[in-house]
Coordinates of C-alpha atoms and ligand atoms in Angstrom, one line a residue:
Chain A
M1 CA 0.0 0.0 0.0
V2 CA 1.3 3.4 -1.0
E3 CA 0.2 5.1 2.2
G4 CA 2.0 2.5 4.4
R5 CA 5.3 3.3 2.7
L6 CA 4.6 7.0 2.9
I7 CA 3.9 7.0 6.6
E8 CA 7.2 5.3 7.3
G9 CA 9.0 7.7 5.1
V10 CA 7.4 10.7 6.7
L11 CA 8.2 9.5 10.2
R12 CA 11.8 9.1 9.1
G13 CA 11.7 12.6 7.8
E14 CA 12.3 11.7 4.2
E15 CA 11.9 14.7 1.9
A16 CA 10.2 12.8 -1.0
A17 CA 7.7 11.1 1.3
I18 CA 6.8 14.3 3.0
A19 CA 6.4 16.1 -0.3
R20 CA 4.2 13.4 -1.8
S21 CA 2.1 13.1 1.4
I22 CA 1.2 16.7 1.2
T23 CA 0.2 16.3 -2.4
M24 CA -2.0 13.4 -1.5
V25 CA -3.7 15.3 1.3
E26 CA -4.1 18.4 -0.9
E27 CA -5.5 16.5 -3.9
R28 CA -7.5 14.1 -1.8
L29 CA -5.9 11.2 -3.6
P30 CA -7.0 7.7 -2.6
G31 CA -5.3 6.7 0.6
A32 CA -5.1 10.3 1.9
R33 CA -7.4 9.6 4.8
A34 CA -5.5 6.4 5.8
L35 CA -2.3 8.4 5.6
L36 CA -3.5 11.1 7.9
A37 CA -4.9 8.5 10.3
G38 CA -1.5 6.7 10.4
L39 CA 0.3 10.0 11.1
A40 CA -2.2 11.3 13.7
T41 CA -0.6 9.7 16.7
H42 CA 2.8 11.2 15.7
T43 CA 1.6 14.8 15.6
G44 CA 1.6 17.3 18.4
K45 CA 5.4 17.5 18.9
A46 CA 6.0 20.5 16.7
L47 CA 5.4 24.1 17.7
R48 CA 2.9 25.3 15.2
V49 CA 3.1 29.0 14.5
G50 CA 0.7 31.0 12.2
L51 CA 1.6 34.2 10.5
T52 CA -1.1 36.3 8.9
G53 CA -1.4 39.8 7.6
A54 CA -2.3 41.8 4.5
P55 CA -0.5 41.2 1.2
G56 CA 3.0 42.6 1.4
A57 CA 3.0 43.0 5.2
G58 CA 6.3 41.3 5.4
K59 CA 5.3 37.7 6.4
S60 CA 7.8 35.8 4.2
T61 CA 10.7 38.2 4.9
L62 CA 10.1 37.8 8.7
L63 CA 9.9 34.0 8.2
A64 CA 13.3 34.0 6.5
A65 CA 14.8 35.8 9.5
L66 CA 13.1 33.5 11.9
L67 CA 14.4 30.5 10.0
S68 CA 17.9 31.8 10.2
A69 CA 17.6 32.2 13.9
L70 CA 16.1 28.8 14.5
R71 CA 18.7 27.1 12.2
R72 CA 21.5 28.7 14.2
A73 CA 19.9 27.1 17.3
G74 CA 20.0 23.8 15.5
K75 CA 16.3 23.4 15.0
R76 CA 14.7 21.8 12.0
V77 CA 12.0 24.0 10.5
A78 CA 9.2 23.7 8.0
V79 CA 7.1 26.4 6.3
L80 CA 3.7 26.0 4.6
A81 CA 3.0 29.1 2.6
V82 CA -0.6 29.5 1.4
D83 CA -1.5 32.0 -1.4
P84 CA -4.9 32.4 -3.0
S85 CA -5.8 30.7 -6.3
S86 CA -7.2 32.8 -9.1
P87 CA -10.9 32.3 -8.9
K88 CA -11.2 32.6 -12.7
T89 CA -8.6 30.1 -13.9
G90 CA -7.9 28.0 -10.8
G91 CA -4.2 28.7 -11.4
A92 CA -2.0 30.4 -8.8
L93 CA 1.3 32.2 -8.6
L94 CA 3.1 31.2 -5.4
G95 CA 6.0 33.5 -4.8
D96 CA 6.8 33.2 -1.1
R97 CA 9.9 31.2 -1.8
V98 CA 11.6 34.2 -3.3
R99 CA 12.1 35.8 0.2
M100 CA 13.3 32.6 1.6
A101 CA 15.7 31.7 -1.2
M102 CA 18.7 31.7 1.1
H103 CA 17.4 28.7 2.8
A104 CA 16.8 26.6 -0.4
G105 CA 19.0 23.5 -0.3
D106 CA 19.4 23.5 3.5
S107 CA 18.3 20.0 4.5
G108 CA 17.0 21.3 7.8
V109 CA 14.4 23.5 6.1
F110 CA 11.4 22.3 4.3
V111 CA 9.3 24.9 2.4
R112 CA 6.0 24.1 0.7
S113 CA 3.8 26.4 -1.3
M114 CA 0.1 25.8 -1.4
A115 CA -2.7 27.4 -3.4
G116 CA -5.8 28.5 -1.6
R117 CA -8.2 26.7 -4.0
A118 CA -11.0 27.4 -1.6
A119 CA -13.7 29.9 -1.3
L120 CA -12.4 33.5 -1.0
G121 CA -11.1 34.4 2.4
A122 CA -10.8 30.9 3.8
L123 CA -7.6 28.9 4.5
A124 CA -7.0 26.0 2.1
P125 CA -8.9 23.1 3.6
A126 CA -5.9 20.9 3.4
A127 CA -3.6 23.4 5.0
G128 CA -4.1 22.1 8.6
E129 CA -3.6 18.6 7.4
A130 CA -0.4 19.5 5.6
V131 CA 0.8 21.0 8.8
D132 CA 0.0 17.7 10.5
V133 CA 2.2 15.9 8.0
L134 CA 5.1 18.3 8.7
D135 CA 4.5 17.9 12.4
A136 CA 4.7 14.1 12.2
A137 CA 7.8 14.4 10.1
G138 CA 9.6 15.7 13.2
F139 CA 10.2 19.4 12.4
D140 CA 10.7 21.3 15.6
V141 CA 8.8 24.3 14.4
V142 CA 6.2 24.5 11.6
F143 CA 5.1 27.9 10.3
L144 CA 1.9 28.5 8.4
E145 CA 1.9 31.7 6.3
S146 CA -1.4 32.9 4.9
V147 CA -2.7 36.2 3.6
G148 CA -5.0 37.8 6.0
A149 CA -8.6 38.0 4.7
G150 CA -11.4 37.5 7.1
Q151 CA -12.1 33.8 7.7
A152 CA -8.6 32.8 6.8
D153 CA -7.2 34.5 10.0
H154 CA -9.6 32.6 12.2
D155 CA -8.7 29.3 10.4
I156 CA -5.0 29.9 10.8
A157 CA -5.5 30.6 14.5
L158 CA -7.3 27.3 15.0
E159 CA -4.5 25.4 13.2
C160 CA -1.7 26.8 15.2
D161 CA -0.4 27.0 18.8
V162 CA 0.7 30.6 18.4
T163 CA -0.7 33.2 16.0
L164 CA 1.1 36.3 14.8
V165 CA -0.8 39.1 13.1
L166 CA 1.6 41.3 11.1
V167 CA 0.9 45.0 10.3
A168 CA 3.1 47.1 8.2
P169 CA 3.6 50.9 8.7
G170 CA 2.3 53.3 6.1
S171 CA -0.1 50.8 4.7
G172 CA -3.3 51.5 6.6
D173 CA -3.0 47.9 7.7
G174 CA -3.3 48.7 11.4
I175 CA -6.6 50.5 11.0
Q176 CA -7.9 47.9 8.6
A177 CA -7.0 45.1 11.0
L178 CA -8.6 46.8 13.9
K179 CA -11.8 47.4 11.9
S180 CA -12.0 43.8 10.7
G181 CA -11.4 42.3 14.1
I182 CA -8.4 40.3 12.9
L183 CA -6.3 41.6 15.8
E184 CA -8.5 39.6 18.2
I185 CA -7.1 36.3 17.1
A186 CA -3.5 37.3 17.7
D187 CA -1.3 36.0 20.4
L188 CA 1.3 38.4 19.3
W189 CA 1.0 41.6 17.2
V190 CA 4.0 42.3 15.0
V191 CA 4.7 45.7 13.6
T192 CA 6.9 44.9 10.6
K193 CA 9.4 47.1 8.7
G194 CA 10.5 48.7 11.9
D195 CA 13.3 50.5 10.1
R196 CA 10.6 52.8 8.6
P197 CA 9.9 56.0 10.4
E198 CA 6.2 55.4 10.6
A199 CA 6.7 52.2 12.6
A200 CA 6.7 53.9 16.0
G201 CA 3.5 55.7 15.3
L202 CA 1.8 52.5 14.2
K203 CA 2.9 50.7 17.4
A204 CA 1.5 53.5 19.5
E205 CA -1.7 53.5 17.6
L206 CA -2.0 49.7 18.1
L207 CA -1.3 49.9 21.8
A208 CA -3.8 52.7 22.3
S209 CA -6.6 50.8 20.5
L210 CA -5.8 47.4 22.1
S211 CA -5.5 48.8 25.6
L212 CA -9.2 49.8 25.4
A213 CA -10.0 46.1 25.3
A214 CA -7.5 44.6 27.8
D215 CA -5.0 45.2 30.5
A216 CA -2.5 47.7 29.1
R217 CA 0.6 46.1 30.6
A218 CA -0.4 42.6 29.2
I219 CA -0.9 44.2 25.8
E220 CA 2.4 45.9 25.8
E221 CA 4.1 42.5 26.2
R222 CA 2.4 41.2 23.1
V223 CA 3.1 44.0 20.6
V224 CA 6.5 43.6 19.0
T225 CA 8.3 45.6 16.4
V226 CA 10.7 43.9 14.0
A227 CA 12.9 45.0 11.1
A228 CA 13.3 41.6 9.5
L229 CA 15.6 42.8 6.6
G230 CA 18.2 43.9 9.1
G231 CA 17.2 41.3 11.7
Q232 CA 16.4 43.8 14.5
G233 CA 13.9 42.5 17.0
V234 CA 13.9 39.0 15.6
P235 CA 15.5 37.2 18.6
A236 CA 13.1 39.0 21.0
L237 CA 10.1 38.0 18.9
L238 CA 11.4 34.4 18.7
A239 CA 11.6 34.3 22.5
K240 CA 8.0 35.5 22.8
I241 CA 6.8 32.9 20.3
E242 CA 8.5 30.2 22.2
Q243 CA 7.1 31.5 25.5
A244 CA 3.6 31.6 24.1
G245 CA 4.0 28.2 22.6
A246 CA 5.1 26.7 25.8
V247 CA 2.0 28.1 27.5
A248 CA -0.3 26.8 24.8
R249 CA 1.3 23.4 24.8
A250 CA 1.8 22.8 28.5
P251 CA 0.7 19.3 29.5
G252 CA -2.9 19.4 30.6
S253 CA -3.7 22.7 29.0
L254 CA -5.9 21.5 26.2
E255 CA -6.8 25.0 25.1
P256 CA -10.2 25.8 23.8
R257 CA -8.4 26.5 20.5
Q258 CA -7.2 23.0 20.2
L259 CA -10.6 21.7 21.0
L260 CA -12.1 24.0 18.4
R261 CA -9.5 22.7 15.9
L262 CA -10.6 19.1 16.6
R263 CA -14.3 20.1 16.4
R264 CA -13.7 21.7 13.0
R265 CA -11.8 18.6 11.8
L266 CA -14.6 16.4 12.9
L267 CA -17.2 18.4 11.1
A268 CA -15.1 18.5 7.9
A269 CA -14.6 14.8 8.0
A270 CA -18.3 14.2 8.6
A271 CA -19.2 16.4 5.6
E272 CA -16.6 14.6 3.5
L273 CA -18.0 11.2 4.4
C274 CA -21.5 12.5 3.6
A275 CA -20.4 13.6 0.2
E276 CA -18.8 10.3 -0.4
R277 CA -21.7 8.2 0.6
L278 CA -24.1 10.3 -1.5
P279 CA -22.6 11.0 -4.9
P280 CA -24.8 13.3 -7.0
D281 CA -26.1 10.2 -8.9
A282 CA -27.0 8.2 -5.8
P283 CA -30.4 6.5 -6.4
Q284 CA -31.7 7.7 -3.0
L285 CA -31.3 11.2 -4.1
A286 CA -33.3 10.7 -7.3
E287 CA -36.0 8.9 -5.4
L288 CA -36.2 11.6 -2.7
A289 CA -36.2 14.4 -5.3
T290 CA -39.2 12.8 -7.0
R291 CA -41.0 12.7 -3.6
I292 CA -40.2 16.3 -2.9
K293 CA -41.5 17.3 -6.3
S294 CA -44.8 15.5 -5.7
G295 CA -45.2 17.4 -2.4
D296 CA -44.8 14.3 -0.3
L297 CA -41.7 15.6 1.4
T298 CA -39.9 18.9 2.1
V299 CA -36.2 19.4 1.2
I300 CA -35.2 19.7 4.8
G301 CA -37.3 16.7 5.9
A302 CA -35.6 14.6 3.2
A303 CA -32.2 15.8 4.2
R304 CA -32.9 14.9 7.8
A305 CA -33.9 11.4 6.7
L306 CA -30.7 11.1 4.7
L307 CA -28.5 12.1 7.7
S308 CA -30.2 9.8 10.1
G309 CA -29.7 7.0 7.7
G310 CA -33.4 6.0 7.8
N311 CA -35.9 6.1 5.0
A312 CA -38.0 9.1 4.6
Chain B
M1 CA -11.5 16.2 -10.8
T2 CA -8.1 16.2 -12.4
R3 CA -5.0 17.0 -10.5
R4 CA -3.6 20.5 -11.0
I5 CA -0.3 20.8 -12.7
R6 CA 2.4 22.2 -10.5
V7 CA 5.3 24.0 -12.1
L8 CA 8.5 25.4 -10.6
V9 CA 9.7 28.4 -12.5
A10 CA 13.4 29.2 -11.7
K11 CA 15.8 31.8 -13.0
A12 CA 19.2 30.2 -13.1
G13 CA 22.6 31.9 -13.7
L14 CA 24.0 35.2 -12.8
D15 CA 22.3 37.7 -15.0
G16 CA 20.3 40.2 -13.0
H17 CA 16.7 40.5 -14.3
D18 CA 13.8 38.1 -14.3
R19 CA 11.2 39.8 -16.4
G20 CA 11.0 36.9 -18.8
A21 CA 10.6 34.3 -16.0
R22 CA 7.9 36.4 -14.4
V23 CA 6.0 36.7 -17.6
V24 CA 6.1 33.0 -18.1
A25 CA 5.1 32.3 -14.5
A26 CA 2.0 34.6 -14.9
A27 CA 1.1 33.0 -18.2
L28 CA 1.2 29.5 -16.8
R29 CA -0.9 30.6 -13.9
D30 CA -3.5 32.1 -16.3
A31 CA -3.4 28.7 -18.1
G32 CA -4.7 27.2 -14.8
M33 CA -1.4 25.9 -13.4
E34 CA 0.0 26.3 -9.9
V35 CA 3.3 28.1 -10.4
I36 CA 6.0 28.2 -7.7
Y37 CA 8.3 31.1 -8.5
T38 CA 11.7 30.9 -6.8
G39 CA 13.4 34.2 -7.8
L40 CA 16.8 35.1 -9.2
H41 CA 20.2 33.5 -9.0
Q42 CA 19.2 30.0 -8.2
T43 CA 21.9 27.3 -8.2
P44 CA 21.0 23.8 -9.7
E45 CA 21.1 22.4 -6.1
M46 CA 18.6 25.0 -4.9
I47 CA 16.3 24.5 -7.8
V48 CA 16.2 20.7 -7.5
S49 CA 15.8 20.8 -3.8
A50 CA 12.8 23.2 -4.1
A51 CA 11.3 21.0 -6.8
A52 CA 11.5 18.0 -4.5
Q53 CA 9.8 19.7 -1.6
E54 CA 7.1 21.3 -3.8
D55 CA 6.4 17.9 -5.5
V56 CA 6.1 19.6 -8.9
D57 CA 5.3 18.0 -12.3
V58 CA 7.5 20.4 -14.2
I59 CA 10.7 22.4 -13.7
G60 CA 10.8 25.4 -16.1
L61 CA 14.3 27.0 -16.3
S62 CA 14.8 30.4 -17.6
L63 CA 18.3 31.5 -18.4
H64 CA 20.2 33.9 -20.7
S65 CA 23.8 33.5 -19.5
G66 CA 25.0 31.2 -22.3
A67 CA 25.9 28.4 -19.8
H68 CA 22.8 26.5 -20.7
M69 CA 24.5 23.2 -21.5
E70 CA 26.1 23.0 -18.0
L71 CA 23.0 24.2 -16.2
F72 CA 20.5 21.9 -17.8
R73 CA 22.8 18.9 -17.5
R74 CA 23.6 19.7 -13.9
V75 CA 19.9 20.1 -13.0
H76 CA 19.0 17.0 -15.0
A77 CA 21.6 14.9 -13.2
L78 CA 20.5 16.2 -9.7
M79 CA 16.9 15.3 -10.6
S80 CA 17.9 11.7 -11.3
E81 CA 19.9 11.6 -8.0
R82 CA 16.9 12.8 -6.0
G83 CA 14.3 10.6 -7.6
L84 CA 12.8 13.3 -9.8
A85 CA 13.4 11.5 -13.1
G86 CA 9.7 11.6 -13.9
V87 CA 9.6 15.4 -13.7
L88 CA 9.5 17.3 -17.0
L89 CA 12.5 19.6 -17.3
T90 CA 11.8 22.4 -19.8
G91 CA 12.7 26.0 -20.2
G92 CA 13.8 28.8 -22.4
G93 CA 16.6 31.1 -23.4
I94 CA 18.8 31.7 -26.3
I95 CA 19.7 28.1 -27.1
P96 CA 21.0 27.0 -30.5
D97 CA 19.0 24.2 -32.1
E98 CA 21.9 21.7 -32.0
D99 CA 22.3 22.2 -28.3
A100 CA 18.6 21.7 -27.7
A101 CA 18.7 18.6 -29.8
A102 CA 21.7 17.3 -27.8
L103 CA 19.9 18.0 -24.5
A104 CA 16.7 16.3 -25.8
A105 CA 18.7 13.2 -26.6
E106 CA 19.7 13.1 -22.9
G107 CA 16.1 13.3 -21.8
V108 CA 15.6 17.1 -21.3
G109 CA 12.2 18.3 -22.6
K110 CA 11.6 20.8 -25.3
L111 CA 13.3 24.2 -25.0
F112 CA 11.7 27.4 -26.2
G113 CA 13.5 30.4 -27.8
P114 CA 12.8 34.0 -26.8
G115 CA 9.5 35.4 -28.2
T116 CA 7.8 32.0 -28.2
P117 CA 4.1 32.7 -27.5
T118 CA 3.5 31.6 -23.9
G119 CA 0.4 29.6 -25.0
E120 CA 2.7 27.3 -26.9
L121 CA 4.7 26.5 -23.7
A122 CA 1.5 26.0 -21.7
S123 CA 0.0 23.5 -24.2
Y124 CA 3.3 21.6 -24.4
I125 CA 3.4 21.3 -20.7
K126 CA -0.2 20.2 -20.4
Q127 CA 0.2 17.6 -23.1
E128 CA 3.5 16.3 -21.7
V129 CA 2.3 16.1 -18.1
A130 CA -0.8 14.2 -19.2
R131 CA 1.3 11.7 -21.1
R132 CA 3.7 11.2 -18.2
R133 CA 0.9 10.8 -15.6
A134 CA -0.8 8.2 -17.8
E135 CA 2.5 6.4 -18.2
G136 CA 3.0 6.5 -14.4
E137 CA -0.4 5.0 -13.8
R138 CA 0.3 2.2 -16.2
A139 CA 3.7 1.5 -14.6
Ligands
LIG401 N1 12.0 48.4 4.8 C1 11.7 47.1 5.0 N2 11.0 46.4 4.0 C2 10.6 45.2 4.3 C3 10.9 44.5 5.5 N3 10.4 43.3 5.5 C4 9.8 43.2 4.3 N4 10.0 44.3 3.6 C5 9.5 44.5 2.2 O1 8.1 44.3 2.0 C6 7.8 43.7 0.8 C7 6.9 42.5 1.1 O2 7.5 41.6 1.8 P1 7.1 40.1 1.9 O3 7.9 39.4 2.9 O4 7.1 39.5 0.6 O5 5.6 40.2 2.4 P2 4.5 39.1 2.5 O6 3.6 39.5 3.6 O7 5.1 37.8 2.6 O8 3.7 39.3 1.1 P3 2.7 38.3 0.4 O9 3.1 36.9 0.7 O10 2.7 38.6 -1.0 O11 1.3 38.6 1.1 C8 9.1 43.3 0.2 O12 9.4 44.3 -0.8 C9 10.1 43.3 1.3 O13 11.4 43.6 0.9 C10 11.7 45.3 6.5 O14 12.0 44.8 7.6 N5 12.0 46.6 6.2
LIG402 MG1 4.7 36.0 1.5

């Protein structure tokens, strides 16, 4: 069986097996579910860190700097970078690797690009599962980069132990983020491009707005300025990420977030099973449709009957 | 649902601009493919390592430096070493016909000269990937 060999390869950290497993999960190829089930008991060891923010906020550049710091500390690191697909053609241009090019060829770094493929504003459905594959493969830290756009931010928070929301000076990002509520999902707020003169103002603005909602001192601890191109602020940010990760992953602290993640997975799996058992040409559907048309049944009534497995 | 085609577009060599590679990358995206763009100055090792992690169907190399024989051969050799022999290696640049023919005899895919309509490249890739996938299924 393909998935048996793949599971062994992933657990040994083999690049080819990891790469193919992510493709299987992403494409929902036969065996994908068995593969994930086989890997499930080996997940939970990696620190999962999400980065979100507007296009161009500086996510990939910051990732490159974090990778350098983690590599110096001897850690093995993976990145899953999700960019939206073009809704018109289904194609995608995935360019996050450009900023991380200096890490290409380093066997301790695994970078995978993934196209959104999903409805606008949502994280690729397979993204969390791809992170599971990387987690099982034994990377110490797995980063998930995704463009901030409504639902995607909440999805990313559910898939990760620590979520960073990035805002860039001079872009109006800060105000936008505050308006859309995306800052609420952050464990850490990162003001990027700290070398720009407007960065200090943005930080002050963020602090002022966030302090209205929570204890000012606690907030101050969670707003960090970095200048990733020059590396300033990166070690301090990394320390805060590790600290937040340790809290989130402390034994016994099954955070609501992790429970939510599992709940969402369960729902998705149930929906997938439903779709599988009821292909569009299933005879039950045709029969029920006829009965709905004749006024014998309502659509919702028929759906209930389908879900409970009984006959309408 | 058919699997999407994944293409790594890389700019190899030392020359400093990548307009051509970007145009190709955008055209392939518009043809419905998932294009991973790696940026400038990639070594063969970096390119093949990225292709392995990204599990691509195609590597598209863009180069203008005149060192095309060495670069294509090196990438091709590294691909075999890393189990990527089934991946299509194609690309473009100013490459004399006899060089392209020599590389083709070694298993490199079709190479396209400057000014080739991007649609031609896209349909070649689609056709070639379909053929290779069908072959892979039969094997
Ligand atoms: N001045 C300055 N510019 C930066 C810094 N970090 C990133 N940039 C620039 O901001 C631009 C966008 O950076 P990326 O890292 O690609 O941003 P991103 O959020 O990953 O972008 P998408 O993935 O396209 O959404 C690039 O031109 C970077 O060079 C920084 O610390 N200082
Ligand atoms: Mg990016």
